[in-house]
Short mmCIF file of C-alpha atoms (C1' of nucleotides) in Angstrom, two decimals:
data_model
loop_
_atom_site.label_atom_id
_atom_site.label_comp_id
_atom_site.label_asym_id
_atom_site.label_seq_id
_atom_site.Cartn_x
_atom_site.Cartn_y
_atom_site.Cartn_z
CA MET G 2 -9.13 -18.31 25.88
CA ASN G 3 -6.51 -20.25 24.21
CA GLN G 4 -8.13 -23.60 24.11
CA TYR G 5 -8.68 -25.31 20.82
CA SER G 6 -11.92 -26.70 19.78
CA PRO G 7 -12.10 -28.51 16.39
CA SER G 8 -15.54 -27.28 15.31
CA CYS G 9 -16.37 -23.72 14.19
CA SER G 10 -19.57 -23.68 16.14
CA ARG G 11 -17.60 -24.19 19.45
CA CYS G 12 -14.37 -22.56 18.27
CA ALA G 13 -13.10 -20.19 20.92
CA MET G 14 -11.98 -17.91 18.29
CA GLN G 15 -15.29 -17.70 16.59
CA ASN G 16 -15.54 -13.94 17.18
CA LEU G 17 -12.06 -13.26 15.78
CA CYS G 18 -12.12 -15.02 12.64
CA PHE G 19 -14.07 -14.79 9.31
CA VAL G 20 -17.05 -16.65 10.46
CA HIS G 21 -17.99 -13.79 12.89
CA GLY G 22 -21.52 -12.74 12.02
CA LEU G 23 -22.75 -16.03 10.78
CA HIS G 24 -25.85 -17.86 12.52
CA ALA G 25 -25.41 -21.03 14.51
CA ASN G 26 -26.99 -22.94 11.66
CA ASP G 27 -24.32 -21.81 9.25
CA LEU G 28 -21.62 -22.37 11.60
CA ASN G 29 -22.41 -26.11 11.75
CA ARG G 30 -22.25 -26.27 7.91
CA LEU G 31 -18.92 -24.48 8.12
CA ASP G 32 -17.47 -27.17 10.40
CA GLN G 33 -17.34 -29.40 7.44
CA LEU G 34 -14.87 -27.14 5.87
CA LEU G 35 -12.12 -27.36 8.35
CA ASP G 36 -9.26 -29.48 7.76
CA HIS G 37 -7.63 -30.43 10.90
CA LYS G 38 -5.59 -27.85 12.70
CA LEU G 39 -2.04 -27.59 11.29
CA SER G 40 1.24 -26.64 13.03
CA PHE G 41 4.22 -24.83 11.41
CA ARG G 42 7.69 -24.08 12.92
CA LYS G 43 9.58 -20.81 12.61
CA GLY G 44 11.07 -20.58 9.20
CA ASP G 45 8.46 -22.57 7.55
CA VAL G 46 6.44 -21.41 4.71
CA LEU G 47 2.75 -21.70 4.42
CA PHE G 48 2.70 -20.96 0.81
CA ASN G 49 4.96 -19.28 -1.86
CA ALA G 50 4.20 -16.55 -4.32
CA GLY G 51 3.10 -18.41 -7.41
CA ASP G 52 1.91 -21.46 -5.66
CA THR G 53 -1.52 -22.80 -6.57
CA ALA G 54 -3.73 -21.51 -3.66
CA GLN G 55 -5.88 -24.28 -1.94
CA SER G 56 -6.91 -22.84 1.34
CA VAL G 57 -6.99 -19.83 3.50
CA TYR G 58 -5.46 -19.93 7.00
CA ALA G 59 -6.95 -18.84 10.25
CA ILE G 60 -4.17 -18.13 12.74
CA ARG G 61 -4.86 -19.57 16.12
CA SER G 62 -1.32 -18.74 17.57
CA GLY G 63 1.96 -17.51 16.51
CA LEU G 64 3.18 -14.99 14.03
CA ILE G 65 3.48 -14.92 10.24
CA LYS G 66 4.79 -12.36 7.80
CA LEU G 67 3.39 -11.93 4.20
CA TYR G 68 5.89 -10.55 1.60
CA SER G 69 6.58 -10.33 -2.07
CA THR G 70 10.03 -10.33 -3.78
CA GLN G 71 11.10 -8.43 -6.81
CA GLY G 72 14.65 -9.16 -7.74
CA GLU G 73 16.72 -9.14 -4.46
CA GLN G 74 14.09 -6.85 -2.81
CA GLU G 75 11.86 -8.33 -0.24
CA LEU G 76 8.83 -6.18 0.75
CA ILE G 77 6.66 -7.23 3.86
CA HIS G 78 3.08 -6.35 3.29
CA ASP G 79 1.71 -7.43 6.66
CA PHE G 80 2.06 -9.30 9.84
CA TYR G 81 -0.60 -11.83 10.88
CA LEU G 82 -1.37 -13.04 14.39
CA LEU G 83 -3.92 -14.81 16.34
CA GLY G 84 -7.47 -14.33 14.86
CA ASP G 85 -6.08 -13.11 11.60
CA LEU G 86 -6.85 -14.57 8.06
CA VAL G 87 -4.01 -15.33 5.72
CA GLY G 88 -4.15 -15.89 1.93
CA LEU G 89 -7.59 -14.88 1.12
CA GLU G 90 -6.50 -12.79 -2.01
CA GLY G 91 -5.54 -16.09 -3.59
CA LEU G 92 -9.23 -17.10 -3.73
CA ALA G 93 -10.52 -15.90 -6.82
CA ASN G 94 -7.56 -17.02 -9.13
CA ARG G 95 -6.46 -19.94 -6.94
CA GLN G 96 -3.08 -18.65 -6.91
CA HIS G 97 -1.00 -16.98 -4.24
CA HIS G 98 0.71 -13.70 -5.07
CA TYR G 99 2.74 -13.57 -1.83
CA THR G 100 4.87 -15.68 0.46
CA ALA G 101 3.66 -16.34 3.92
CA LYS G 102 6.59 -17.31 6.32
CA VAL G 103 6.33 -18.26 9.86
CA ILE G 104 8.39 -16.14 12.29
CA GLU G 105 7.07 -17.50 15.51
CA ASP G 106 5.53 -21.02 15.62
CA VAL G 107 2.04 -21.16 14.65
CA GLN G 108 -1.05 -23.23 14.77
CA VAL G 109 -3.69 -22.62 12.01
CA CYS G 110 -7.01 -23.63 10.78
CA ALA G 111 -6.73 -24.41 7.03
CA VAL G 112 -10.00 -23.76 5.21
CA SER G 113 -10.16 -25.10 1.62
CA PHE G 114 -11.32 -22.81 -1.07
CA ASP G 115 -13.15 -25.42 -2.93
CA GLN G 116 -15.37 -26.15 -0.10
CA LEU G 117 -15.62 -22.46 0.78
CA ASP G 118 -16.67 -21.78 -2.68
CA PHE G 119 -19.17 -24.43 -2.67
CA ILE G 120 -20.83 -23.62 0.64
CA SER G 121 -20.84 -19.84 0.11
CA GLN G 122 -23.26 -20.39 -2.53
CA GLU G 123 -25.80 -21.81 0.01
CA ILE G 124 -24.90 -19.36 2.74
CA PRO G 125 -25.26 -15.84 1.16
CA GLU G 126 -24.10 -14.41 4.45
CA LEU G 127 -20.71 -16.07 4.17
CA ASN G 128 -20.24 -14.63 0.71
CA THR G 129 -20.91 -11.13 2.06
CA GLN G 130 -18.39 -11.81 4.83
CA LEU G 131 -15.69 -12.64 2.42
CA LEU G 132 -16.38 -9.57 0.39
CA ARG G 133 -16.19 -7.57 3.64
CA LEU G 134 -12.89 -9.01 4.52
CA MET G 135 -11.53 -8.15 1.07
CA SER G 136 -12.87 -4.77 1.34
CA GLN G 137 -11.24 -4.13 4.74
CA ASN G 138 -8.09 -5.42 3.37
CA ILE G 139 -8.08 -2.88 0.66
CA VAL G 140 -8.87 -0.17 3.13
CA LYS G 141 -6.07 -1.29 5.24
CA GLU G 142 -3.56 -1.37 2.36
CA ARG G 143 -4.37 2.29 1.54
CA GLN G 144 -4.10 3.23 5.12
CA HIS G 145 -0.70 1.60 5.18
CA ALA G 146 0.21 3.53 1.96
CA ARG G 147 -0.62 6.79 3.92
CA VAL G 148 1.61 5.71 6.72
CA LEU G 149 4.47 4.96 4.40
CA THR G 150 4.26 8.21 2.58
CA HIS G 151 3.17 10.76 5.07
CA LYS G 152 4.49 9.77 8.57
CA THR G 153 8.12 10.49 10.00
CA ALA G 154 10.06 7.58 11.46
CA GLU G 155 8.77 8.11 14.96
CA GLN G 156 5.12 8.27 13.92
CA LYS G 157 5.64 5.05 11.92
CA MET G 158 7.08 3.31 14.81
CA ALA G 159 4.48 4.50 17.31
CA GLU G 160 1.75 3.61 15.09
CA PHE G 161 3.04 0.02 14.46
CA LEU G 162 3.50 -0.60 18.01
CA ILE G 163 0.04 0.73 18.74
CA GLU G 164 -1.43 -1.45 16.16
CA MET G 165 0.18 -4.46 17.88
CA ILE G 166 -1.06 -3.23 21.26
CA GLU G 167 -4.59 -2.56 20.08
CA LYS G 168 -4.73 -6.11 18.67
CA LEU G 169 -3.62 -7.71 21.75
CA ARG G 170 -5.97 -5.60 23.76
CA SER G 171 -8.99 -6.53 21.69
CA ARG G 172 -8.17 -10.19 22.12
CA GLY G 173 -7.93 -9.82 25.87
CA TYR G 174 -4.12 -10.16 26.21
CA ASP G 175 -1.77 -8.09 28.37
CA TYR G 176 -0.78 -5.13 26.12
CA LEU G 177 1.48 -3.39 28.44
CA GLN G 178 4.03 -6.02 28.52
CA PHE G 179 4.13 -8.78 25.83
CA ARG G 180 6.61 -10.80 23.68
CA LEU G 181 7.12 -9.50 20.15
CA GLY G 182 9.33 -11.76 18.23
CA ILE G 183 9.70 -9.66 15.05
CA LEU G 184 13.22 -8.70 13.82
CA HIS G 185 13.98 -5.00 13.76
CA ARG G 186 14.95 -5.72 10.11
CA ASP G 187 11.43 -6.88 9.41
CA VAL G 188 9.76 -3.89 11.10
CA ALA G 189 12.12 -1.71 9.22
CA ASN G 190 11.09 -3.41 5.94
CA PHE G 191 7.48 -3.06 6.58
CA LEU G 192 7.80 0.72 7.55
CA ASN G 193 10.16 1.46 4.78
CA LEU G 194 12.90 2.32 7.27
CA THR G 195 16.21 0.85 8.15
CA PRO G 196 17.14 -1.20 11.15
CA GLU G 197 19.38 1.68 12.22
CA THR G 198 16.63 4.18 12.16
CA ILE G 199 14.26 1.55 14.20
CA SER G 200 17.05 1.25 16.72
CA ARG G 201 17.38 5.04 17.15
CA VAL G 202 13.79 5.70 17.38
CA LEU G 203 13.46 2.97 20.15
CA ALA G 204 16.43 4.41 21.89
CA LYS G 205 14.68 7.69 21.93
CA PHE G 206 11.39 6.12 23.17
CA ASN G 207 13.12 4.35 25.74
CA ARG G 208 15.17 7.65 26.99
CA GLU G 209 11.79 9.31 27.08
CA GLY G 210 10.26 6.82 29.36
CA LEU G 211 7.71 5.77 26.73
CA LEU G 212 8.40 2.14 26.04
CA SER G 213 11.22 -0.32 25.80
CA TRP G 214 11.66 -3.30 23.27
CA LYS G 215 14.48 -5.46 24.27
CA LYS G 216 15.23 -9.11 23.74
CA LYS G 217 11.83 -9.42 21.99
CA GLU G 218 9.96 -8.21 25.13
CA VAL G 219 7.92 -4.94 24.84
CA LYS G 220 7.12 -3.03 27.91
CA VAL G 221 4.79 -0.01 27.55
CA MET G 222 5.60 2.68 30.20
CA ASN G 223 3.45 5.60 28.93
CA LEU G 224 0.71 4.65 26.46
CA THR G 225 -0.61 8.13 26.28
CA LYS G 226 2.66 9.57 25.09
CA LEU G 227 2.91 6.75 22.55
CA TYR G 228 -0.45 7.72 21.19
CA ALA G 229 0.74 11.33 21.09
CA TYR G 230 3.62 10.33 18.87
CA SER G 231 1.49 8.24 16.56
CA GLN G 232 -1.16 10.99 15.91
CA LEU G 233 -3.73 8.27 16.41
CA THR G 234 -6.55 8.99 18.87
CA GLN G 235 -6.22 6.89 22.13
CA PRO G 236 -9.46 4.90 22.81
CA HIS G 237 -11.09 5.16 26.12
CA LEU G 238 -10.07 2.41 28.48
CA ASP G 239 -12.60 0.40 30.15
CA MET I 257 -15.44 1.53 -30.01
CA ASN I 258 -16.81 4.30 -28.22
CA GLN I 259 -20.49 3.70 -29.12
CA TYR I 260 -22.82 3.31 -26.21
CA SER I 261 -25.25 0.49 -26.03
CA PRO I 262 -27.72 0.34 -23.23
CA SER I 263 -27.54 -3.46 -22.66
CA CYS I 264 -24.69 -5.39 -21.15
CA SER I 265 -25.05 -8.18 -23.70
CA ARG I 266 -24.34 -5.72 -26.56
CA CYS I 267 -22.09 -3.46 -24.65
CA ALA I 268 -19.07 -2.24 -26.54
CA MET I 269 -17.05 -2.32 -23.33
CA GLN I 270 -18.18 -5.82 -22.41
CA ASN I 271 -14.62 -7.16 -22.46
CA LEU I 272 -13.38 -4.44 -20.36
CA CYS I 273 -15.66 -4.23 -17.43
CA PHE I 274 -16.45 -6.67 -14.62
CA VAL I 275 -18.95 -8.79 -16.74
CA HIS I 276 -16.06 -10.13 -18.65
CA GLY I 277 -16.18 -13.84 -18.41
CA LEU I 278 -19.80 -14.20 -18.07
CA HIS I 279 -21.87 -16.31 -20.44
CA ALA I 280 -24.35 -14.70 -22.88
CA ASN I 281 -27.30 -15.97 -20.61
CA ASP I 282 -25.90 -14.47 -17.59
CA LEU I 283 -25.26 -11.12 -19.43
CA ASN I 284 -28.86 -10.96 -20.25
CA ARG I 285 -29.72 -11.21 -16.65
CA LEU I 286 -27.18 -8.61 -15.85
CA ASP I 287 -28.90 -6.09 -18.04
CA GLN I 288 -31.65 -5.64 -15.61
CA LEU I 289 -29.14 -4.33 -13.13
CA LEU I 290 -28.10 -1.28 -14.99
CA ASP I 291 -29.36 2.03 -14.26
CA HIS I 292 -29.23 4.30 -17.23
CA LYS I 293 -25.98 5.74 -18.27
CA LEU I 294 -25.02 8.77 -16.05
CA SER I 295 -23.01 11.94 -17.00
CA PHE I 296 -20.79 13.93 -14.60
CA ARG I 297 -18.88 17.06 -15.25
CA LYS I 298 -15.40 18.06 -14.08
CA GLY I 299 -15.47 18.76 -10.48
CA ASP I 300 -18.48 16.69 -9.62
CA VAL I 301 -18.25 14.01 -7.01
CA LEU I 302 -19.67 10.55 -7.64
CA PHE I 303 -19.54 9.76 -3.96
CA ASN I 304 -17.88 10.99 -0.80
CA ALA I 305 -15.97 9.14 1.91
CA GLY I 306 -18.68 8.11 4.51
CA ASP I 307 -21.61 8.20 2.02
CA THR I 308 -23.87 5.23 1.97
CA ALA I 309 -22.86 3.18 -1.05
CA GLN I 310 -25.55 2.16 -3.34
CA SER I 311 -23.85 1.22 -6.47
CA VAL I 312 -20.55 0.62 -8.42
CA TYR I 313 -19.66 2.63 -11.35
CA ALA I 314 -18.21 1.38 -14.64
CA ILE I 315 -16.43 4.08 -16.47
CA ARG I 316 -17.25 4.61 -20.11
CA SER I 317 -15.24 7.76 -20.81
CA GLY I 318 -13.44 10.42 -18.80
CA LEU I 319 -11.30 10.43 -15.72
CA ILE I 320 -11.80 10.03 -12.00
CA LYS I 321 -9.58 10.35 -9.04
CA LEU I 322 -10.18 8.34 -5.83
CA TYR I 323 -8.91 9.86 -2.66
CA SER I 324 -9.12 9.98 1.11
CA THR I 325 -8.49 12.89 3.44
CA GLN I 326 -6.98 12.95 6.84
CA GLY I 327 -6.90 16.46 8.36
CA GLU I 328 -5.87 18.68 5.64
CA GLN I 329 -4.02 15.93 3.96
CA GLU I 330 -5.59 14.54 0.66
CA LEU I 331 -4.17 11.25 -0.61
CA ILE I 332 -4.92 9.98 -4.01
CA HIS I 333 -5.26 6.18 -4.19
CA ASP I 334 -5.99 5.78 -7.76
CA PHE I 335 -7.13 7.20 -11.11
CA TYR I 336 -9.85 5.52 -13.05
CA LEU I 337 -10.59 5.72 -16.84
CA LEU I 338 -12.47 4.01 -19.43
CA GLY I 339 -13.28 0.44 -18.56
CA ASP I 340 -12.48 0.73 -14.97
CA LEU I 341 -14.74 -0.02 -12.07
CA VAL I 342 -15.00 2.51 -9.19
CA GLY I 343 -16.41 2.05 -5.71
CA LEU I 344 -16.47 -1.74 -5.32
CA GLU I 345 -14.81 -1.61 -1.92
CA GLY I 346 -18.02 -0.09 -0.69
CA LEU I 347 -20.08 -3.15 -1.55
CA ALA I 348 -19.74 -5.31 1.69
CA ASN I 349 -20.52 -2.52 4.12
CA ARG I 350 -22.70 -0.38 1.86
CA GLN I 351 -20.40 2.48 2.79
CA HIS I 352 -17.82 4.44 0.74
CA HIS I 353 -14.42 4.97 2.39
CA TYR I 354 -13.17 7.33 -0.32
CA THR I 355 -14.21 10.18 -2.29
CA ALA I 356 -14.43 9.86 -6.20
CA LYS I 357 -14.13 13.13 -8.06
CA VAL I 358 -14.33 13.77 -11.79
CA ILE I 359 -11.24 15.34 -13.26
CA GLU I 360 -12.42 15.05 -16.76
CA ASP I 361 -16.15 14.86 -17.78
CA VAL I 362 -17.22 11.19 -17.34
CA GLN I 363 -19.96 8.92 -18.53
CA VAL I 364 -20.73 5.96 -16.35
CA CYS I 365 -22.85 2.94 -15.97
CA ALA I 366 -24.21 2.87 -12.44
CA VAL I 367 -24.81 -0.66 -11.21
CA SER I 368 -26.89 -1.07 -7.94
CA PHE I 369 -25.34 -3.04 -5.08
CA ASP I 370 -28.80 -4.38 -4.16
CA GLN I 371 -29.50 -5.92 -7.44
CA LEU I 372 -25.85 -7.14 -7.83
CA ASP I 373 -26.19 -8.76 -4.47
CA PHE I 374 -29.45 -10.41 -5.50
CA ILE I 375 -28.30 -11.65 -8.91
CA SER I 376 -24.91 -12.93 -7.73
CA GLN I 377 -26.62 -15.53 -5.81
CA GLU I 378 -28.02 -16.83 -8.97
CA ILE I 379 -24.93 -16.39 -11.07
CA PRO I 380 -22.04 -17.80 -9.08
CA GLU I 381 -19.69 -16.87 -11.87
CA LEU I 382 -20.43 -13.21 -11.08
CA ASN I 383 -19.55 -13.69 -7.49
CA THR I 384 -16.22 -15.10 -8.38
CA GLN I 385 -15.69 -12.09 -10.72
CA LEU I 386 -16.35 -9.74 -7.88
CA LEU I 387 -13.92 -11.61 -5.64
CA ARG I 388 -11.41 -11.54 -8.44
CA LEU I 389 -11.75 -7.84 -8.96
CA MET I 390 -11.10 -7.41 -5.17
CA SER I 391 -8.19 -9.67 -5.30
CA GLN I 392 -6.65 -7.71 -8.12
CA ASN I 393 -7.30 -4.47 -6.23
CA ILE I 394 -5.37 -5.69 -3.26
CA VAL I 395 -2.46 -6.83 -5.45
CA LYS I 396 -2.44 -3.60 -7.21
CA GLU I 397 -2.42 -1.49 -3.98
CA ARG I 398 0.52 -3.60 -2.71
CA GLN I 399 2.44 -3.08 -5.95
CA HIS I 400 1.71 0.64 -5.69
CA ALA I 401 3.18 0.41 -2.09
CA ARG I 402 6.35 -0.94 -3.60
CA VAL I 403 6.50 1.92 -6.15
CA LEU I 404 5.89 4.52 -3.39
CA THR I 405 8.72 3.15 -1.25
CA HIS I 406 11.37 1.56 -3.36
CA LYS I 407 11.54 3.83 -6.62
CA THR I 408 13.14 7.02 -7.34
CA ALA I 409 11.28 10.00 -8.71
CA GLU I 410 12.24 9.16 -12.21
CA GLN I 411 11.18 5.55 -12.00
CA LYS I 412 7.90 6.51 -10.42
CA MET I 413 7.16 9.01 -13.16
CA ALA I 414 8.05 6.56 -15.90
CA GLU I 415 6.07 3.87 -14.40
CA PHE I 416 3.06 5.99 -13.99
CA LEU I 417 3.27 7.13 -17.64
CA ILE I 418 3.65 3.58 -18.76
CA GLU I 419 0.61 2.39 -16.83
CA MET I 420 -1.39 5.00 -18.65
CA ILE I 421 0.15 4.02 -21.96
CA GLU I 422 -0.56 0.39 -21.59
CA LYS I 423 -4.17 1.08 -20.48
CA LEU I 424 -4.70 3.07 -23.63
CA ARG I 425 -2.90 0.44 -25.72
CA SER I 426 -4.95 -2.41 -24.25
CA ARG I 427 -8.14 -0.47 -25.16
CA GLY I 428 -6.98 0.20 -28.71
CA TYR I 429 -6.34 3.95 -28.51
CA ASP I 430 -3.28 5.94 -29.72
CA TYR I 431 -0.75 5.47 -26.99
CA LEU I 432 2.09 7.55 -28.46
CA GLN I 433 0.15 10.79 -28.53
CA PHE I 434 -2.86 11.39 -26.20
CA ARG I 435 -4.55 13.83 -24.02
CA LEU I 436 -3.86 13.40 -20.17
CA GLY I 437 -5.81 15.94 -18.26
CA ILE I 438 -4.33 15.24 -14.89
CA LEU I 439 -2.83 18.14 -12.89
CA HIS I 440 0.90 17.66 -11.96
CA ARG I 441 -0.21 18.23 -8.33
CA ASP I 442 -2.40 15.28 -8.46
CA VAL I 443 0.28 13.11 -10.04
CA ALA I 444 2.63 14.26 -7.41
CA ASN I 445 0.19 13.46 -4.67
CA PHE I 446 -0.36 9.88 -6.17
CA LEU I 447 3.46 9.22 -6.42
CA ASN I 448 4.39 10.88 -3.16
CA LEU I 449 6.36 13.64 -4.83
CA THR I 450 6.00 17.34 -5.26
CA PRO I 451 4.91 19.27 -8.20
CA GLU I 452 8.36 20.67 -8.50
CA THR I 453 9.76 17.21 -8.63
CA ILE I 454 7.37 16.22 -11.37
CA SER I 455 8.28 19.31 -13.35
CA ARG I 456 11.97 18.58 -13.06
CA VAL I 457 11.65 15.00 -13.98
CA LEU I 458 9.44 15.92 -17.08
CA ALA I 459 11.99 18.50 -18.14
CA LYS I 460 14.68 15.79 -17.99
CA PHE I 461 12.70 13.35 -19.95
CA ASN I 462 11.98 16.00 -22.54
CA ARG I 463 15.65 17.11 -22.70
CA GLU I 464 16.61 13.47 -23.39
CA GLY I 465 14.09 12.96 -26.14
CA LEU I 466 11.92 10.48 -24.15
CA LEU I 467 8.61 12.08 -23.96
CA SER I 468 6.89 15.48 -23.52
CA TRP I 469 3.80 16.45 -21.46
CA LYS I 470 2.75 19.93 -22.23
CA LYS I 471 -0.67 21.48 -22.08
CA LYS I 472 -2.26 18.11 -21.08
CA GLU I 473 -0.97 16.48 -24.26
CA VAL I 474 1.51 13.78 -23.90
CA LYS I 475 3.82 12.73 -26.79
CA VAL I 476 5.87 9.71 -26.50
CA MET I 477 9.14 9.85 -28.40
CA ASN I 478 11.24 7.05 -27.26
CA LEU I 479 9.09 4.33 -25.52
CA THR I 480 12.07 1.93 -25.04
CA LYS I 481 13.98 4.47 -23.12
CA LEU I 482 10.80 5.16 -20.98
CA TYR I 483 10.58 1.42 -20.22
CA ALA I 484 14.37 1.55 -19.31
CA TYR I 485 13.75 4.19 -16.69
CA SER I 486 10.77 2.33 -15.26
CA GLN I 487 12.45 -0.81 -14.89
CA LEU I 488 9.31 -2.48 -16.24
CA THR I 489 9.66 -4.97 -19.10
CA GLN I 490 8.50 -3.64 -22.39
CA PRO I 491 5.93 -6.04 -23.88
CA HIS I 492 6.38 -7.03 -27.39
CA LEU I 493 4.63 -4.87 -29.92
CA ASP I 494 2.18 -6.46 -32.48
"C1'" DC P 154 -7.65 41.40 -20.85
"C1'" DG P 155 -7.07 40.66 -16.13
"C1'" DT P 156 -6.89 37.44 -12.29
"C1'" DC P 157 -6.19 33.00 -10.61
"C1'" DT P 158 -4.23 28.81 -10.75
"C1'" DC P 159 -0.72 26.03 -12.71
"C1'" DC P 160 3.91 25.27 -14.05
"C1'" DT P 161 8.90 26.22 -13.97
"C1'" DT P 162 13.48 26.94 -12.29
"C1'" DG P 163 16.84 27.95 -8.69
"C1'" DA P 164 18.89 28.02 -3.91
"C1'" DC P 165 19.09 25.60 0.32
"C1'" DG P 166 17.57 22.49 4.03
"C1'" DT P 167 16.18 18.19 6.32
"C1'" DT P 168 15.23 13.53 7.21
"C1'" DC P 169 16.67 9.33 6.98
"C1'" DA P 170 19.97 6.08 4.31
"C1'" DT P 171 24.51 4.52 4.02
"C1'" DC P 172 28.82 3.24 5.65
"C1'" DA P 173 31.56 1.62 9.41
"C1'" DA P 174 32.80 -0.42 13.48
"C1'" DG P 175 31.77 -2.29 17.82
"C1'" DT P 176 28.68 -4.89 21.07
"C1'" DA P 177 25.09 -8.09 22.24
"C1'" DT P 178 22.31 -12.11 21.38
"C1'" DT P 179 21.19 -16.26 19.42
"C1'" DG P 180 22.13 -20.52 17.18
"C1'" DT P 181 25.05 -24.61 16.70
"C1'" DG P 182 28.08 -28.38 17.16
"C1'" DG P 183 31.11 -30.70 20.25
"C1'" DC M 231 26.04 -26.93 28.56
"C1'" DC M 232 29.76 -24.42 26.82
"C1'" DA M 233 32.45 -22.28 23.02
"C1'" DC M 234 32.47 -19.81 19.09
"C1'" DA M 235 30.39 -18.43 14.92
"C1'" DA M 236 26.77 -16.10 12.81
"C1'" DT M 237 23.34 -12.98 13.08
"C1'" DA M 238 21.21 -9.09 15.18
"C1'" DC M 239 21.45 -4.63 17.39
"C1'" DT M 240 23.55 0.06 18.61
"C1'" DT M 241 25.93 4.29 17.78
"C1'" DG M 242 28.31 7.65 15.31
"C1'" DA M 243 29.88 10.21 10.98
"C1'" DT M 244 28.54 11.46 6.54
"C1'" DG M 245 25.80 12.14 2.41
"C1'" DA M 246 22.10 12.19 -1.10
"C1'" DA M 247 17.51 12.54 -2.84
"C1'" DC M 248 14.03 15.09 -2.71
"C1'" DG M 249 11.20 18.58 -0.04
"C1'" DT M 250 10.76 23.35 0.99
"C1'" DC M 251 10.73 28.23 -0.06
"C1'" DA M 252 10.73 31.69 -3.46
"C1'" DA M 253 9.83 34.29 -7.49
"C1'" DG M 254 8.74 34.62 -12.13
"C1'" DG M 255 6.06 33.01 -16.38
"C1'" DA M 256 2.57 30.68 -18.90
"C1'" DG M 257 -2.24 28.95 -19.46
"C1'" DA M 258 -7.01 28.99 -18.46
"C1'" DC M 259 -11.26 31.08 -17.60
"C1'" DG M 260 -14.63 34.51 -17.27
#
DNA sequence: CGTCTCCTTGACGTTCATCAAGTATTGTGG
DNA sequence: CCACAATACTTGATGAACGTCAAGGAGACG
């Protein structure tokens, strides 16, 4: 599951990243686009706001936060992990609007915009795929706006955790116990709360036998109750 | 300025809508895409969340709000007016995620996705343009998230008004006195405030000789002070 | 000209931020 | 690998911004 293969057509993550939906023939063409796999360490920056954008990054492992700054104010827009695509919004203008910083060591596939542009003219399906990803991004941002504005601290926290859980589940990982190396400060920032509030909510979740998150290790004790807090509907387990 | 011309190549709004940046030749091709001009009345719905998406709409006049609903909760994501493009995020999946409702009678150009798809394969520049618009949309949503989370009621209000003012200014309209037919309720929703708070902030702005908004008519008395409230930087006036 | 919706203004309440101080954990250099 | 410094987390006390509730007034529409 975690094995790396250098070509898209044999890539273990094929279903997760943006090539999903392309035909075998097209995948072979896409292979040529891939720079080699790159590694970054915690604290490294994939790109800064204002940088010229040269490629998009498909995350193979690790964790990245995407944020913008205004004055002193840092605002985290999203976290990316295995199977996610970072930096796509820089494509059209060849300029990044955000900073992508590694918070847990990552391996990424870098895909050059130039080549992507070029080949997407020959593979219409890829173009549609890019537009689809952009659309999904917009929908996601708007959903996040709803969370930020209309949910209580407890709902925000529950929803955030469930998003992580569902991502892990969809990728076949253990989702009842896993490492989550994000600072409370960063979660707080993302959800527009304070670290203190995060701490209090987690203490409550723990007290009520819902879930614990200590020393970067999450243990889910009562998933159903967690869903109840989040107001999301719990999917049927297979 | 407000005159309607049925072909893109002679369209008075050429610089405002998504064809901006295309060459004359390409514009002629684009002409074929245009359905005739459509009119909608206040209260009409261009499309509903969940509808199959068939075209994108370029606003020629009037005002539209785009929103989603969850349970009873309506959430307004954006307002669109002259020169704006509505419904683009439905392109990839051919499905609308939001409802677009007319709040002041509109005239729109409807551009079919099918044809857009087809011709964008022949005009690479159009494709880039679509991606650019999507990117800008994402950036805009994230900026809005910042406003929702990190600004006071007064800053939100000032920023909202300035956005309207700058839009009118960029389109060559009177921006110190203009009609703004949006309900306080809708502004409140958009900014995550209550109508009461909107009312109080406007009363304050009025008291301080900044601006008045009564009977759907906005009069700007002190633009500089308004910018000061918003924390935005005032552009140099020509 | 009456009804309905929208807007205004005031009194009060709630959620979460802020401030503060102490404890745990992580990172670092010897 | 330990010591200690820096950073992160926890918990409590207090407060502020804006929401909620309420009631009256003004527009808009038929």
